[in-house]
């Protein structure tokens, strides 16, 4: 069974940094794009970033470009999101999501999601 | 960037049909995917590629997409269908995943 387990969330001050992890299992990690999607309290879903299964392409929302970096460790089948220069409006539950399409050039749609991890940016 | 517009809320009585729209410029030329999300839970894919259902999703869930509007249709609505519903596309012009703002489905 596919499992996605996020970790690394918590409380951080504005301007601070945090690294989220998503441990993946139950599928061939390098065949599927992986993404981060967030949801601010009481708000809708917002896509944050994606990486293709090959690792060759990364994509970012304008709201995080230049501050967040997506990466992975294929030996540990773990996806990361390095978040720098955090702001109050980055406060959200961050979900890790697996793409449904194998060997795609870009993310397409998400067939599995993690349970989410809360990031709170506040002084 | 590309915008997907959903009604904030839709209400329907049990056993009736709910239709949730997702508007976007020429959205009929894109593949639209739908998720539902219950409070405190992660989203779940209910329709992909406009009108395909993942395994385990009841036949009551269907989709259509044409022109500037995609629609998620839920037939014979049940109390358990009450959730937030989101449409989503991949926008190739700007290399972004786009979500609609979400629609809260209330079962009366």
Short mmCIF file of C-alpha atoms in Angstrom, two decimals:
data_model
loop_
_atom_site.label_atom_id
_atom_site.label_comp_id
_atom_site.label_asym_id
_atom_site.label_seq_id
_atom_site.Cartn_x
_atom_site.Cartn_y
_atom_site.Cartn_z
CA UNK A 1 0.00 0.00 0.00
CA UNK A 2 1.11 3.53 -0.74
CA UNK A 3 2.03 5.48 2.36
CA UNK A 4 3.14 9.09 2.69
CA UNK A 5 4.22 10.29 6.10
CA UNK A 6 5.08 13.94 6.62
CA UNK A 7 7.17 15.28 9.48
CA UNK A 8 9.10 18.38 10.47
CA UNK A 9 6.31 20.83 11.11
CA UNK A 10 6.09 23.13 14.08
CA UNK A 11 6.20 26.69 15.30
CA UNK A 12 8.76 29.04 13.74
CA UNK A 13 9.30 32.77 13.97
CA UNK A 14 8.85 35.03 10.93
CA UNK A 15 12.00 35.02 8.86
CA UNK A 16 12.95 31.58 10.13
CA UNK A 17 13.45 28.28 8.35
CA UNK A 18 11.97 24.81 8.52
CA UNK A 19 12.47 21.61 6.56
CA UNK A 20 9.58 19.26 5.95
CA UNK A 21 10.05 15.60 5.12
CA UNK A 22 7.73 13.11 3.45
CA UNK A 23 8.68 9.45 3.77
CA UNK A 24 7.17 7.51 0.88
CA UNK A 25 6.62 3.78 0.49
CA UNK A 26 4.59 1.30 -1.50
CA UNK A 27 5.49 2.51 -5.00
CA UNK A 28 8.52 3.15 -7.19
CA UNK A 29 9.54 6.57 -5.94
CA UNK A 30 11.48 7.60 -9.02
CA UNK A 31 8.64 6.97 -11.44
CA UNK A 32 6.18 9.50 -10.06
CA UNK A 33 6.17 13.21 -9.56
CA UNK A 34 5.76 14.30 -5.96
CA UNK A 35 4.26 17.53 -4.74
CA UNK A 36 3.61 19.69 -1.73
CA UNK A 37 0.17 21.24 -1.31
CA UNK A 38 -0.79 23.46 1.61
CA UNK A 39 -3.97 24.60 3.26
CA UNK A 40 -4.12 27.66 5.46
CA UNK A 41 -6.53 27.45 8.41
CA UNK A 42 -10.10 27.60 7.13
CA UNK A 43 -8.94 28.11 3.53
CA UNK A 44 -8.71 26.10 0.36
CA UNK A 45 -5.95 24.00 -1.16
CA UNK A 46 -2.89 25.78 -2.57
CA UNK A 47 -0.25 24.01 -4.61
CA UNK A 48 3.29 24.80 -3.44
CA UNK A 49 5.86 22.81 -5.39
CA UNK A 50 6.47 19.65 -7.41
CA UNK A 51 9.34 17.50 -8.57
CA UNK A 52 9.12 15.04 -11.46
CA UNK A 53 9.90 11.39 -10.91
CA UNK A 54 13.15 11.73 -12.81
CA UNK A 55 14.13 14.59 -10.54
CA UNK A 56 15.02 16.66 -13.59
CA UNK A 57 12.22 19.20 -13.27
CA UNK A 58 10.98 21.21 -10.35
CA UNK A 59 8.05 23.59 -10.22
CA UNK A 60 7.09 26.28 -7.73
CA UNK A 61 4.15 28.52 -7.00
CA UNK A 62 4.96 32.20 -7.36
CA UNK A 63 4.15 32.71 -3.67
CA UNK A 64 7.11 30.54 -2.60
CA UNK A 65 9.55 30.90 -5.48
CA UNK A 66 12.97 31.89 -4.23
CA UNK A 67 12.14 30.98 -0.62
CA UNK A 68 11.22 27.28 -0.77
CA UNK A 69 13.23 24.43 -2.30
CA UNK A 70 11.94 20.96 -3.10
CA UNK A 71 14.38 18.07 -3.07
CA UNK A 72 14.54 14.35 -2.42
CA UNK A 73 16.70 11.48 -1.27
CA UNK A 74 15.95 8.56 -3.56
CA UNK A 75 17.90 6.11 -1.38
CA UNK A 76 15.51 6.88 1.47
CA UNK A 77 12.47 7.53 -0.79
CA UNK A 78 11.95 10.78 1.03
CA UNK A 79 10.76 14.11 -0.32
CA UNK A 80 11.77 17.36 1.33
CA UNK A 81 10.62 20.97 1.37
CA UNK A 82 13.15 23.47 2.64
CA UNK A 83 11.30 26.60 3.67
CA UNK A 84 13.26 29.80 4.26
CA UNK A 85 12.25 33.39 5.00
CA UNK A 86 8.98 32.17 6.39
CA UNK A 87 6.08 34.59 6.72
CA UNK A 88 2.85 34.53 8.66
CA UNK A 89 0.91 33.71 5.49
CA UNK A 90 2.92 30.49 5.12
CA UNK A 91 1.04 29.15 8.14
CA UNK A 92 -0.80 26.07 6.91
CA UNK A 93 -1.12 22.32 6.96
CA UNK A 94 1.36 21.03 4.38
CA UNK A 95 0.44 17.87 2.50
CA UNK A 96 2.75 15.64 0.53
CA UNK A 97 1.02 14.17 -2.53
CA UNK A 98 1.92 11.52 -5.08
CA UNK A 99 1.12 12.04 -8.72
CA UNK A 100 -1.04 9.47 -10.45
CA UNK A 101 0.81 9.38 -13.76
CA UNK A 102 4.09 7.51 -14.08
CA UNK A 103 7.04 9.04 -15.89
CA UNK A 104 5.31 12.35 -16.57
CA UNK A 105 7.02 15.58 -17.55
CA UNK A 106 4.95 17.53 -15.06
CA UNK A 107 2.56 16.92 -12.15
CA UNK A 108 -0.89 15.95 -13.33
CA UNK A 109 -3.20 14.95 -10.50
CA UNK A 110 -2.79 13.40 -7.08
CA UNK A 111 -3.93 9.90 -6.19
CA UNK A 112 -2.41 9.65 -2.72
CA UNK A 113 -1.96 12.25 0.01
CA UNK A 114 -0.23 12.22 3.35
CA UNK A 115 -2.04 13.16 6.53
CA UNK A 116 -0.46 16.62 6.56
CA UNK A 117 1.83 18.50 8.93
CA UNK A 118 1.11 21.86 10.52
CA UNK A 119 3.51 24.76 10.10
CA UNK A 120 2.83 27.84 12.19
CA UNK A 121 4.77 31.02 11.55
CA UNK A 122 4.35 33.39 14.46
CA UNK A 123 6.36 35.45 16.91
CA UNK B 1 -2.26 33.19 -13.95
CA UNK B 2 -5.09 30.80 -14.68
CA UNK B 3 -8.07 31.01 -12.33
CA UNK B 4 -10.64 28.35 -11.47
CA UNK B 5 -13.90 29.63 -10.02
CA UNK B 6 -16.19 27.50 -7.87
CA UNK B 7 -19.35 28.47 -5.99
CA UNK B 8 -18.60 28.72 -2.27
CA UNK B 9 -21.49 26.47 -1.36
CA UNK B 10 -24.05 24.07 -2.76
CA UNK B 11 -26.92 22.58 -0.81
CA UNK B 12 -28.97 19.54 -1.74
CA UNK B 13 -31.45 17.21 -0.08
CA UNK B 14 -30.59 13.55 0.39
CA UNK B 15 -31.38 11.48 -2.68
CA UNK B 16 -31.20 14.47 -5.00
CA UNK B 17 -28.48 15.39 -7.48
CA UNK B 18 -25.72 17.87 -6.65
CA UNK B 19 -23.85 19.72 -9.36
CA UNK B 20 -20.67 21.60 -8.52
CA UNK B 21 -19.22 23.81 -11.21
CA UNK B 22 -15.66 24.86 -11.91
CA UNK B 23 -15.26 27.78 -14.28
CA UNK B 24 -12.14 28.68 -16.20
CA UNK B 25 -11.22 30.21 -19.53
CA UNK B 26 -11.47 27.46 -22.13
CA UNK B 27 -11.32 24.85 -19.38
CA UNK B 28 -12.78 22.37 -21.85
CA UNK B 29 -9.33 22.13 -23.42
CA UNK B 30 -7.80 20.96 -20.15
CA UNK B 31 -8.12 17.82 -18.04
CA UNK B 32 -9.99 18.54 -14.84
CA UNK B 33 -9.66 16.57 -11.63
CA UNK B 34 -11.85 16.67 -8.54
CA UNK B 35 -11.18 16.00 -4.86
CA UNK B 36 -13.32 15.93 -1.79
CA UNK B 37 -12.11 16.74 1.68
CA UNK B 38 -13.82 16.19 4.99
CA UNK B 39 -12.86 18.22 8.06
CA UNK B 40 -9.51 17.25 9.50
CA UNK B 41 -8.76 14.82 6.68
CA UNK B 42 -6.59 14.84 3.60
CA UNK B 43 -8.21 15.34 0.19
CA UNK B 44 -9.37 12.30 -1.75
CA UNK B 45 -9.47 12.06 -5.55
CA UNK B 46 -13.03 11.42 -6.76
CA UNK B 47 -12.84 12.15 -10.50
CA UNK B 48 -9.85 12.51 -12.83
CA UNK B 49 -9.44 13.41 -16.48
CA UNK B 50 -12.83 15.12 -16.56
CA UNK B 51 -14.99 12.04 -16.07
CA UNK B 52 -12.99 9.04 -14.86
CA UNK B 53 -13.48 7.52 -11.41
CA UNK B 54 -10.68 6.03 -9.32
CA UNK B 55 -11.30 2.57 -7.97
CA UNK B 56 -13.43 2.67 -4.85
CA UNK B 57 -15.33 5.81 -5.82
CA UNK B 58 -19.06 5.15 -6.29
CA UNK B 59 -20.66 5.45 -9.72
CA UNK B 60 -22.78 8.23 -8.25
CA UNK B 61 -19.80 10.53 -8.88
CA UNK B 62 -19.35 11.72 -12.45
CA UNK B 63 -17.84 14.64 -14.29
CA UNK B 64 -18.14 16.62 -17.47
CA UNK B 65 -16.10 19.38 -19.06
CA UNK B 66 -16.87 21.66 -21.98
CA UNK B 67 -16.33 25.24 -22.99
CA UNK B 68 -15.63 27.35 -19.91
CA UNK B 69 -17.20 25.06 -17.30
CA UNK B 70 -16.42 21.70 -15.77
CA UNK B 71 -19.02 20.05 -13.58
CA UNK B 72 -18.89 17.42 -10.87
CA UNK B 73 -22.22 15.63 -10.54
CA UNK B 74 -23.13 13.59 -7.49
CA UNK B 75 -26.29 11.54 -7.96
CA UNK B 76 -28.46 10.21 -5.14
CA UNK B 77 -26.61 12.34 -2.62
CA UNK B 78 -26.00 10.84 0.80
CA UNK B 79 -25.20 12.47 4.11
CA UNK B 80 -21.67 11.08 3.85
CA UNK B 81 -21.06 13.14 0.71
CA UNK B 82 -21.03 16.32 2.76
CA UNK B 83 -17.54 17.75 2.29
CA UNK B 84 -15.52 20.43 0.56
CA UNK B 85 -14.96 19.76 -3.14
CA UNK B 86 -12.04 21.13 -5.18
CA UNK B 87 -11.37 21.13 -8.91
CA UNK B 88 -7.79 21.11 -10.19
CA UNK B 89 -5.92 21.42 -13.47
CA UNK B 90 -2.34 21.57 -14.69
CA UNK B 91 -1.74 24.89 -16.40
CA UNK B 92 0.99 24.35 -18.96
CA UNK B 93 1.31 28.01 -19.94
CA UNK B 94 2.67 28.91 -16.50
CA UNK B 95 3.78 25.46 -15.29
CA UNK B 96 1.47 25.49 -12.29
CA UNK B 97 -0.99 23.23 -10.57
CA UNK B 98 -4.17 25.25 -10.08
CA UNK B 99 -6.91 24.51 -7.57
CA UNK B 100 -10.35 26.03 -7.50
CA UNK B 101 -11.35 27.84 -4.35
CA UNK B 102 -13.49 24.95 -3.17
CA UNK B 103 -17.21 24.33 -2.73
CA UNK B 104 -18.80 23.26 0.51
CA UNK B 105 -21.48 20.68 -0.18
CA UNK B 106 -24.19 20.66 2.45
CA UNK B 107 -26.67 17.80 2.61
CA UNK B 108 -29.89 19.20 4.04
#
